[in-house]
mmCIF file of C-alpha atoms in Angstrom:
data_model
loop_
_atom_site.group_PDB
_atom_site.id
_atom_site.type_symbol
_atom_site.label_atom_id
_atom_site.label_comp_id
_atom_site.label_asym_id
_atom_site.label_seq_id
_atom_site.Cartn_x
_atom_site.Cartn_y
_atom_site.Cartn_z
ATOM 1 C CA MET A 200 268.245 133.367 24.422
ATOM 2 C CA VAL A 201 269.573 136.249 26.517
ATOM 3 C CA PHE A 202 269.599 138.501 23.439
ATOM 4 C CA LEU A 203 266.028 137.549 22.536
ATOM 5 C CA GLN A 204 264.926 138.596 25.996
ATOM 6 C CA LEU A 205 266.980 141.813 25.848
ATOM 7 C CA HIS A 206 265.803 143.033 22.457
ATOM 8 C CA THR A 207 262.212 142.078 23.276
ATOM 9 C CA ILE A 208 262.416 144.185 26.436
ATOM 10 C CA ILE A 209 263.925 147.115 24.532
ATOM 11 C CA ARG A 210 261.170 146.854 21.931
ATOM 12 C CA LEU A 211 258.517 147.025 24.649
ATOM 13 C CA ILE A 212 260.193 150.051 26.246
ATOM 14 C CA THR A 213 260.660 151.947 22.976
ATOM 15 C CA GLU A 214 257.035 151.375 21.968
ATOM 16 C CA GLY A 215 256.077 153.980 24.566
ATOM 17 C CA LEU A 216 252.524 155.096 25.238
ATOM 18 C CA PRO A 217 250.062 155.270 22.337
ATOM 19 C CA ALA A 218 249.789 158.771 20.867
ATOM 20 C CA TRP A 219 246.515 160.674 20.667
ATOM 21 C CA GLN A 220 245.268 160.752 17.101
ATOM 22 C CA ASP A 221 245.640 164.282 15.758
ATOM 23 C CA SER A 222 242.238 165.616 14.675
ATOM 24 C CA GLN A 223 243.912 167.755 11.991
ATOM 25 C CA LEU A 224 245.199 164.653 10.212
ATOM 26 C CA PHE A 225 243.696 161.744 8.344
ATOM 27 C CA ILE A 226 245.752 158.668 9.302
ATOM 28 C CA LYS A 227 245.621 155.384 7.427
ATOM 29 C CA ASP A 228 247.558 152.109 7.644
ATOM 30 C CA LEU A 229 248.826 150.657 4.376
ATOM 31 C CA HIS A 230 250.822 147.660 3.176
ATOM 32 C CA PHE A 231 253.071 147.407 0.179
ATOM 33 C CA ASP A 232 254.934 144.247 -0.755
ATOM 34 C CA GLY A 233 254.633 142.933 2.816
ATOM 35 C CA VAL A 234 255.867 146.154 4.433
ATOM 36 C CA PRO A 235 253.513 147.973 6.829
ATOM 37 C CA MET A 236 253.291 151.734 6.373
ATOM 38 C CA ARG A 237 251.230 154.535 7.876
ATOM 39 C CA ILE A 238 250.299 157.680 6.002
ATOM 40 C CA TYR A 239 249.445 161.021 7.598
ATOM 41 C CA LEU A 240 247.448 163.447 5.435
ATOM 42 C CA PRO A 241 246.439 166.964 6.555
ATOM 43 C CA ARG A 242 242.624 167.257 6.529
ATOM 44 C CA GLU A 243 242.672 170.923 5.497
ATOM 45 C CA PRO A 244 242.098 171.130 1.727
ATOM 46 C CA SER A 245 245.093 172.336 -0.279
ATOM 47 C CA ALA A 246 244.960 174.503 -3.398
ATOM 48 C CA SER A 247 247.897 172.603 -4.858
ATOM 49 C CA LYS A 248 249.673 169.316 -4.348
ATOM 50 C CA ARG A 249 251.545 168.991 -1.063
ATOM 51 C CA ARG A 250 255.104 167.961 -0.421
ATOM 52 C CA GLY A 251 255.673 164.393 0.748
ATOM 53 C CA VAL A 252 257.961 163.175 3.519
ATOM 54 C CA VAL A 253 259.131 159.561 3.743
ATOM 55 C CA PHE A 254 260.040 158.934 7.383
ATOM 56 C CA ILE A 255 262.335 156.028 8.330
ATOM 57 C CA HIS A 256 262.579 155.357 12.052
ATOM 58 C CA GLY A 257 265.692 154.566 14.067
ATOM 59 C CA GLY A 258 266.320 151.778 16.557
ATOM 60 C CA CYS A 259 269.499 150.061 15.362
ATOM 61 C CA GLY A 260 267.461 148.016 12.892
ATOM 62 C CA ILE A 261 266.336 145.778 15.749
ATOM 63 C CA PHE A 262 263.713 147.874 17.525
ATOM 64 C CA GLY A 263 261.516 150.913 16.909
ATOM 65 C CA SER A 264 258.214 150.953 15.013
ATOM 66 C CA ILE A 265 255.558 153.066 13.336
ATOM 67 C CA ARG A 266 253.815 153.387 16.690
ATOM 68 C CA SER A 267 256.907 154.524 18.586
ATOM 69 C CA TYR A 268 257.387 157.363 16.053
ATOM 70 C CA GLU A 269 253.723 158.342 15.868
ATOM 71 C CA ARG A 270 254.189 161.650 17.698
ATOM 72 C CA ILE A 271 257.111 162.617 15.469
ATOM 73 C CA CYS A 272 255.297 161.845 12.201
ATOM 74 C CA GLN A 273 252.115 163.615 13.304
ATOM 75 C CA TYR A 274 254.170 166.677 14.248
ATOM 76 C CA ILE A 275 256.003 166.779 10.905
ATOM 77 C CA ALA A 276 252.744 166.390 8.964
ATOM 78 C CA ARG A 277 250.916 169.054 10.969
ATOM 79 C CA LYS A 278 253.690 171.649 11.299
ATOM 80 C CA SER A 279 255.003 171.402 7.729
ATOM 81 C CA ASP A 280 251.628 170.771 6.077
ATOM 82 C CA SER A 281 253.077 167.659 4.431
ATOM 83 C CA VAL A 282 251.866 164.165 3.633
ATOM 84 C CA VAL A 283 254.075 161.859 5.703
ATOM 85 C CA LEU A 284 254.669 158.190 4.958
ATOM 86 C CA SER A 285 256.126 156.233 7.893
ATOM 87 C CA ILE A 286 257.790 152.940 6.913
ATOM 88 C CA GLY A 287 257.460 150.033 9.346
ATOM 89 C CA TYR A 288 260.282 147.933 7.917
ATOM 90 C CA ASN A 289 260.710 144.428 9.331
ATOM 91 C CA LEU A 290 263.270 144.196 12.108
ATOM 92 C CA ALA A 291 266.435 142.169 12.561
ATOM 93 C CA PRO A 292 267.420 139.611 13.700
ATOM 94 C CA GLU A 293 264.174 137.898 12.617
ATOM 95 C CA HIS A 294 264.599 139.507 9.181
ATOM 96 C CA ARG A 295 268.203 139.427 8.082
ATOM 97 C CA TYR A 296 270.244 142.292 6.664
ATOM 98 C CA PRO A 297 269.796 143.882 4.130
ATOM 99 C CA THR A 298 266.011 143.347 4.355
ATOM 100 C CA GLN A 299 265.571 146.668 6.170
ATOM 101 C CA THR A 300 267.314 148.786 3.510
ATOM 102 C CA LEU A 301 265.599 146.953 0.660
ATOM 103 C CA GLU A 302 262.151 147.443 2.201
ATOM 104 C CA CYS A 303 262.788 151.169 2.741
ATOM 105 C CA LEU A 304 263.981 151.403 -0.853
ATOM 106 C CA SER A 305 260.945 149.561 -2.206
ATOM 107 C CA ALA A 306 258.478 151.618 -0.126
ATOM 108 C CA THR A 307 260.096 154.907 -1.188
ATOM 109 C CA VAL A 308 259.988 153.971 -4.884
ATOM 110 C CA HIS A 309 256.324 152.992 -4.480
ATOM 111 C CA PHE A 310 255.549 156.380 -2.885
ATOM 112 C CA LEU A 311 257.423 158.256 -5.629
ATOM 113 C CA LYS A 312 255.416 156.402 -8.285
ATOM 114 C CA THR A 313 252.025 156.788 -6.582
ATOM 115 C CA ALA A 314 252.431 160.286 -5.096
ATOM 116 C CA ASP A 315 249.500 161.682 -7.098
ATOM 117 C CA THR A 316 247.178 159.240 -5.338
ATOM 118 C CA TYR A 317 247.835 161.027 -2.042
ATOM 119 C CA GLY A 318 247.774 164.564 -3.380
ATOM 120 C CA VAL A 319 251.575 164.773 -3.303
ATOM 121 C CA ASP A 320 253.793 166.524 -5.825
ATOM 122 C CA PRO A 321 256.306 163.799 -6.832
ATOM 123 C CA ALA A 322 258.948 166.502 -7.384
ATOM 124 C CA ARG A 323 258.701 167.565 -3.715
ATOM 125 C CA ILE A 324 259.395 164.346 -1.810
ATOM 126 C CA ILE A 325 261.883 164.409 1.065
ATOM 127 C CA VAL A 326 263.381 161.376 2.819
ATOM 128 C CA CYS A 327 263.989 161.717 6.557
ATOM 129 C CA GLY A 328 265.435 159.378 9.192
ATOM 130 C CA ASP A 329 267.069 159.338 12.608
ATOM 131 C CA SER A 330 269.982 157.148 13.759
ATOM 132 C CA VAL A 331 269.887 153.954 11.663
ATOM 133 C CA GLY A 332 266.835 155.455 9.985
ATOM 134 C CA GLY A 333 269.313 158.084 8.798
ATOM 135 C CA THR A 334 271.519 155.259 7.519
ATOM 136 C CA PHE A 335 268.608 153.793 5.566
ATOM 137 C CA ALA A 336 267.566 157.243 4.303
ATOM 138 C CA THR A 337 271.126 157.857 3.102
ATOM 139 C CA SER A 338 271.233 154.483 1.353
ATOM 140 C CA VAL A 339 267.877 155.103 -0.321
ATOM 141 C CA CYS A 340 269.092 158.447 -1.683
ATOM 142 C CA GLN A 341 272.408 156.961 -2.802
ATOM 143 C CA GLU A 342 270.767 154.045 -4.588
ATOM 144 C CA LEU A 343 268.090 156.150 -6.289
ATOM 145 C CA GLY A 344 270.334 159.073 -7.216
ATOM 146 C CA HIS A 345 270.975 158.016 -10.802
ATOM 147 C CA ARG A 346 267.594 156.421 -11.531
ATOM 148 C CA THR A 347 265.861 158.069 -14.482
ATOM 149 C CA ASP A 348 262.643 156.044 -14.414
ATOM 150 C CA ILE A 349 261.257 157.678 -11.258
ATOM 151 C CA PRO A 350 261.029 161.243 -9.883
ATOM 152 C CA LYS A 351 264.125 162.552 -8.106
ATOM 153 C CA ILE A 352 264.111 162.802 -4.324
ATOM 154 C CA ARG A 353 264.106 166.531 -3.545
ATOM 155 C CA ALA A 354 266.023 166.490 -0.236
ATOM 156 C CA GLN A 355 267.111 164.323 2.686
ATOM 157 C CA VAL A 356 267.056 164.952 6.441
ATOM 158 C CA LEU A 357 269.566 162.966 8.488
ATOM 159 C CA ILE A 358 269.174 163.194 12.263
ATOM 160 C CA TYR A 359 272.306 161.945 14.081
ATOM 161 C CA PRO A 360 272.857 159.217 11.449
ATOM 162 C CA PHE A 361 275.129 156.175 11.712
ATOM 163 C CA LEU A 362 277.306 156.327 8.589
ATOM 164 C CA GLN A 363 280.457 154.245 8.997
ATOM 165 C CA ALA A 364 281.743 151.133 10.777
ATOM 166 C CA LEU A 365 285.476 151.440 10.084
ATOM 167 C CA ASN A 366 286.618 153.712 12.887
ATOM 168 C CA PHE A 367 285.147 153.689 16.388
ATOM 169 C CA ASN A 368 287.968 155.831 17.776
ATOM 170 C CA LEU A 369 287.019 159.214 16.368
ATOM 171 C CA PRO A 370 286.874 162.196 18.769
ATOM 172 C CA SER A 371 283.131 161.784 19.382
ATOM 173 C CA HIS A 372 283.606 158.086 20.207
ATOM 174 C CA GLN A 373 286.210 158.988 22.815
ATOM 175 C CA LYS A 374 284.297 161.940 24.270
ATOM 176 C CA ASN A 375 280.977 160.082 24.521
ATOM 177 C CA ALA A 376 282.271 156.560 25.105
ATOM 178 C CA ALA A 377 280.252 156.086 28.292
ATOM 179 C CA VAL A 378 277.166 158.241 27.697
ATOM 180 C CA ALA A 379 273.721 156.892 28.538
ATOM 181 C CA PHE A 380 271.504 155.239 25.920
ATOM 182 C CA LEU A 381 274.120 154.819 23.165
ATOM 183 C CA SER A 382 277.651 154.266 24.432
ATOM 184 C CA ARG A 383 280.590 153.367 22.202
ATOM 185 C CA ASP A 384 280.449 149.780 23.419
ATOM 186 C CA ARG A 385 276.704 149.480 22.897
ATOM 187 C CA THR A 386 276.950 150.913 19.378
ATOM 188 C CA VAL A 387 279.092 148.029 18.176
ATOM 189 C CA HIS A 388 277.044 145.532 20.200
ATOM 190 C CA PHE A 389 273.873 146.597 18.369
ATOM 191 C CA ILE A 390 275.587 146.585 14.960
ATOM 192 C CA LEU A 391 276.649 142.986 15.509
ATOM 193 C CA LYS A 392 273.137 142.013 16.587
ATOM 194 C CA TYR A 393 271.660 143.750 13.555
ATOM 195 C CA LEU A 394 274.004 141.798 11.259
ATOM 196 C CA ASN A 395 273.463 138.561 13.212
ATOM 197 C CA LYS A 396 277.149 138.300 14.147
ATOM 198 C CA ASP A 397 278.785 136.885 17.265
ATOM 199 C CA SER A 398 279.174 139.398 20.092
ATOM 200 C CA SER A 399 282.760 138.167 20.679
ATOM 201 C CA LEU A 400 283.739 140.297 17.657
ATOM 202 C CA LYS A 401 282.953 143.501 19.529
ATOM 203 C CA GLU A 402 286.339 144.155 21.164
ATOM 204 C CA PRO A 403 288.484 143.675 18.021
ATOM 205 C CA ILE A 404 286.083 145.904 16.068
ATOM 206 C CA LEU A 405 286.255 148.615 18.725
ATOM 207 C CA ALA A 406 290.051 148.419 18.455
ATOM 208 C CA GLY A 407 289.936 148.612 14.643
ATOM 209 C CA SER A 408 291.384 145.135 14.095
ATOM 210 C CA HIS A 409 288.742 144.363 11.457
ATOM 211 C CA VAL A 410 290.178 146.888 8.968
ATOM 212 C CA PRO A 411 293.151 145.915 6.756
ATOM 213 C CA GLU A 412 295.759 148.580 6.057
ATOM 214 C CA SER A 413 294.744 148.731 2.387
ATOM 215 C CA ILE A 414 291.197 149.754 3.333
ATOM 216 C CA ASN A 415 292.437 152.230 5.939
ATOM 217 C CA LEU A 416 294.625 153.865 3.307
ATOM 218 C CA LYS A 417 291.846 153.899 0.710
ATOM 219 C CA TYR A 418 289.280 155.569 2.942
ATOM 220 C CA ARG A 419 291.398 157.814 5.147
ATOM 221 C CA LYS A 420 290.576 160.682 2.754
ATOM 222 C CA TRP A 421 286.983 160.376 3.988
ATOM 223 C CA ILE A 422 287.224 158.860 7.498
ATOM 224 C CA ASN A 423 289.965 160.548 9.450
ATOM 225 C CA PRO A 424 290.054 162.556 12.698
ATOM 226 C CA ASP A 425 292.107 165.189 10.856
ATOM 227 C CA LEU A 426 288.935 166.061 8.929
ATOM 228 C CA ILE A 427 287.047 166.914 12.130
ATOM 229 C CA PRO A 428 287.089 170.653 13.014
ATOM 230 C CA ASP A 429 289.429 171.487 15.907
ATOM 231 C CA GLU A 430 286.617 172.690 18.188
ATOM 232 C CA PHE A 431 285.312 169.111 18.261
ATOM 233 C CA LYS A 432 288.670 167.536 19.133
ATOM 234 C CA LEU A 433 289.342 168.876 22.624
ATOM 235 C CA GLY A 434 291.013 166.135 24.676
ATOM 236 C CA TYR A 435 291.235 163.760 21.718
ATOM 237 C CA LYS A 436 294.082 161.231 21.849
ATOM 238 C CA PRO A 437 294.996 159.283 18.710
ATOM 239 C CA PRO A 438 294.608 155.544 19.406
ATOM 240 C CA LEU A 439 297.619 153.256 19.480
ATOM 241 C CA PRO A 440 298.251 151.152 16.357
ATOM 242 C CA THR A 441 296.291 147.912 16.389
ATOM 243 C CA LEU A 442 296.986 144.471 14.966
ATOM 244 C CA PHE A 443 294.896 143.503 11.927
ATOM 245 C CA LEU A 444 293.004 140.235 12.441
ATOM 246 C CA PRO A 445 292.094 138.667 9.059
ATOM 247 C CA GLN A 446 289.611 136.233 10.607
ATOM 248 C CA VAL A 447 287.639 139.129 12.124
ATOM 249 C CA HIS A 448 287.656 140.973 8.799
ATOM 250 C CA GLU A 449 286.248 137.899 7.039
ATOM 251 C CA GLU A 450 283.430 137.651 9.592
ATOM 252 C CA VAL A 451 282.262 141.259 9.205
ATOM 253 C CA LYS A 452 282.767 142.158 5.545
ATOM 254 C CA GLU A 453 279.261 143.663 5.497
ATOM 255 C CA LEU A 454 280.621 146.584 7.541
ATOM 256 C CA PHE A 455 282.431 147.803 4.422
ATOM 257 C CA GLU A 456 279.323 147.863 2.235
ATOM 258 C CA PRO A 457 277.753 151.308 1.588
ATOM 259 C CA ARG A 458 274.424 149.998 2.891
ATOM 260 C CA VAL A 459 276.030 149.738 6.328
ATOM 261 C CA SER A 460 278.679 152.446 5.884
ATOM 262 C CA PRO A 461 277.276 155.044 3.448
ATOM 263 C CA LEU A 462 280.361 157.210 4.001
ATOM 264 C CA LEU A 463 282.214 154.714 1.793
ATOM 265 C CA ALA A 464 280.093 155.448 -1.286
ATOM 266 C CA GLU A 465 282.156 156.650 -4.231
ATOM 267 C CA ASP A 466 282.194 160.311 -5.292
ATOM 268 C CA ALA A 467 280.256 159.402 -8.439
ATOM 269 C CA VAL A 468 277.359 158.452 -6.137
ATOM 270 C CA VAL A 469 277.733 161.249 -3.590
ATOM 271 C CA CYS A 470 277.791 164.027 -6.201
ATOM 272 C CA GLY A 471 274.299 163.011 -7.333
ATOM 273 C CA LEU A 472 272.659 163.370 -3.920
ATOM 274 C CA PRO A 473 269.870 165.880 -3.171
ATOM 275 C CA ASP A 474 269.990 168.872 -0.824
ATOM 276 C CA THR A 475 270.711 167.605 2.667
ATOM 277 C CA CYS A 476 269.968 168.619 6.253
ATOM 278 C CA ILE A 477 272.244 167.023 8.858
ATOM 279 C CA VAL A 478 271.568 167.320 12.585
ATOM 280 C CA THR A 479 274.400 166.378 14.932
ATOM 281 C CA CYS A 480 274.386 166.306 18.728
ATOM 282 C CA GLU A 481 277.315 167.083 21.013
ATOM 283 C CA HIS A 482 276.637 164.226 23.420
ATOM 284 C CA ASP A 483 276.531 161.502 20.787
ATOM 285 C CA VAL A 484 279.095 158.894 19.732
ATOM 286 C CA LEU A 485 277.822 159.311 16.161
ATOM 287 C CA ARG A 486 278.446 163.076 16.048
ATOM 288 C CA ASP A 487 281.555 162.760 13.885
ATOM 289 C CA ASP A 488 279.817 160.502 11.345
ATOM 290 C CA GLY A 489 277.570 163.471 10.593
ATOM 291 C CA LEU A 490 280.493 165.918 10.491
ATOM 292 C CA LEU A 491 282.448 163.710 8.080
ATOM 293 C CA TYR A 492 279.443 163.223 5.793
ATOM 294 C CA LYS A 493 278.790 166.967 5.808
ATOM 295 C CA LYS A 494 282.324 167.506 4.487
ATOM 296 C CA ARG A 495 281.970 164.778 1.850
ATOM 297 C CA LEU A 496 278.723 166.249 0.572
ATOM 298 C CA GLU A 497 280.122 169.782 0.473
ATOM 299 C CA ASP A 498 283.271 168.553 -1.290
ATOM 300 C CA ASN A 499 280.941 167.114 -3.941
ATOM 301 C CA ASN A 500 278.971 170.374 -4.291
ATOM 302 C CA VAL A 501 275.851 169.068 -2.563
ATOM 303 C CA HIS A 502 273.994 171.810 -0.682
ATOM 304 C CA VAL A 503 274.098 171.084 3.067
ATOM 305 C CA THR A 504 272.183 172.673 5.927
ATOM 306 C CA TRP A 505 273.833 171.702 9.204
ATOM 307 C CA HIS A 506 272.521 172.093 12.728
ATOM 308 C CA HIS A 507 274.598 171.159 15.768
ATOM 309 C CA VAL A 508 272.654 170.773 19.023
ATOM 310 C CA GLU A 509 275.024 171.511 21.912
ATOM 311 C CA LYS A 510 272.784 169.938 24.549
ATOM 312 C CA GLY A 511 271.551 167.183 22.270
ATOM 313 C CA PHE A 512 272.119 163.469 22.772
ATOM 314 C CA HIS A 513 271.303 160.148 21.138
ATOM 315 C CA PRO A 514 268.319 159.365 20.930
ATOM 316 C CA ALA A 515 266.747 162.694 21.941
ATOM 317 C CA VAL A 516 263.920 162.578 19.384
ATOM 318 C CA GLY A 517 262.687 159.343 20.950
ATOM 319 C CA PHE A 518 261.482 161.458 23.895
ATOM 320 C CA PHE A 519 259.704 163.996 21.706
ATOM 321 C CA GLY A 520 256.072 164.686 22.559
ATOM 322 C CA TYR A 521 256.099 163.181 26.058
ATOM 323 C CA GLY A 522 255.473 166.428 27.933
ATOM 324 C CA ILE A 523 257.513 166.675 31.127
ATOM 325 C CA PHE A 524 259.420 163.536 30.102
ATOM 326 C CA SER A 525 260.645 165.202 26.932
ATOM 327 C CA PHE A 526 263.864 167.233 26.631
ATOM 328 C CA PRO A 527 264.427 170.727 25.207
ATOM 329 C CA SER A 528 266.858 169.220 22.687
ATOM 330 C CA SER A 529 264.103 166.881 21.434
ATOM 331 C CA SER A 530 262.029 169.872 20.327
ATOM 332 C CA THR A 531 265.099 171.713 19.010
ATOM 333 C CA ILE A 532 265.969 168.805 16.714
ATOM 334 C CA MET A 533 262.403 168.354 15.481
ATOM 335 C CA ASN A 534 262.025 172.056 14.749
ATOM 336 C CA HIS A 535 265.281 172.108 12.776
ATOM 337 C CA ALA A 536 263.944 169.211 10.686
ATOM 338 C CA VAL A 537 260.508 170.775 10.159
ATOM 339 C CA ASN A 538 261.905 174.196 9.235
ATOM 340 C CA PHE A 539 264.185 172.588 6.637
ATOM 341 C CA ILE A 540 261.288 170.553 5.214
ATOM 342 C CA LYS A 541 259.120 173.678 4.924
ATOM 343 C CA GLY A 542 261.730 175.194 2.619
ATOM 344 C CA TYR A 543 260.883 172.633 -0.083
#
């Protein structure tokens, strides 16, 4: 009951104030297969088909909405002259994992197949997401990478994405353990709520007791503080060895699935991914997830554009468009995303 009250309160807070409807855009609400969506189409006539952007919002899978990302989607549509589709996937815990990923997947496939209807070139569709929206965007691209029955996704934009649940003791977890909004502790708390797991599992997961040695050995080539550039490891202290707890591992096996931890996808999947823009923030526990994925993509010859925002934090884009209540880093991140999108 306490959690229901907490996540309801967070949902109300993150809804924010309604955005003014942009007069330069035609905005329409849609539904596909039970999933609400909102499409933003520039009113100015275009001589050719426009690019499309599928936007998947963040919020740990348990809050966030089309409305709370209205300013962001309007900005992307207006500044990049793109048709933007915002997916209002159903939230956990009312809708259990992996509903959220499957709905994003289904909505993206639908948009790829019906792009012509909205004046969109199906060969110029980009998938974009922030935080867990970046997780879902990554999963969508991974799962569609080898499909031959639909157009290929042209690029992906991942804004401070969550990409792995094996190691919560990377340098960025230590450095930003107690930051506001998304602390190290709160990160695991929200993951457990998203997966409908007992919160008592939080401490052993933070310690790494959920990961057997065999899995640590298998994935250390991809998830390892040694892979983080030295400039991001100032003050880092390797954690003490921890005791593996089989009962915890059994309770949270979903954490090792690529839909939760896309960093664990095999090279055969990663090598087929589209051009990628990754935005990381210095004051973010998830910073190193982005750095590790950048390396994996580059190692698999995927073209990566990387922007690191020194004064950025998680979730800076949530404050975008609120005037004096916004932050300079909010605009910096959005402009990095828009400029990348405009290149396609």
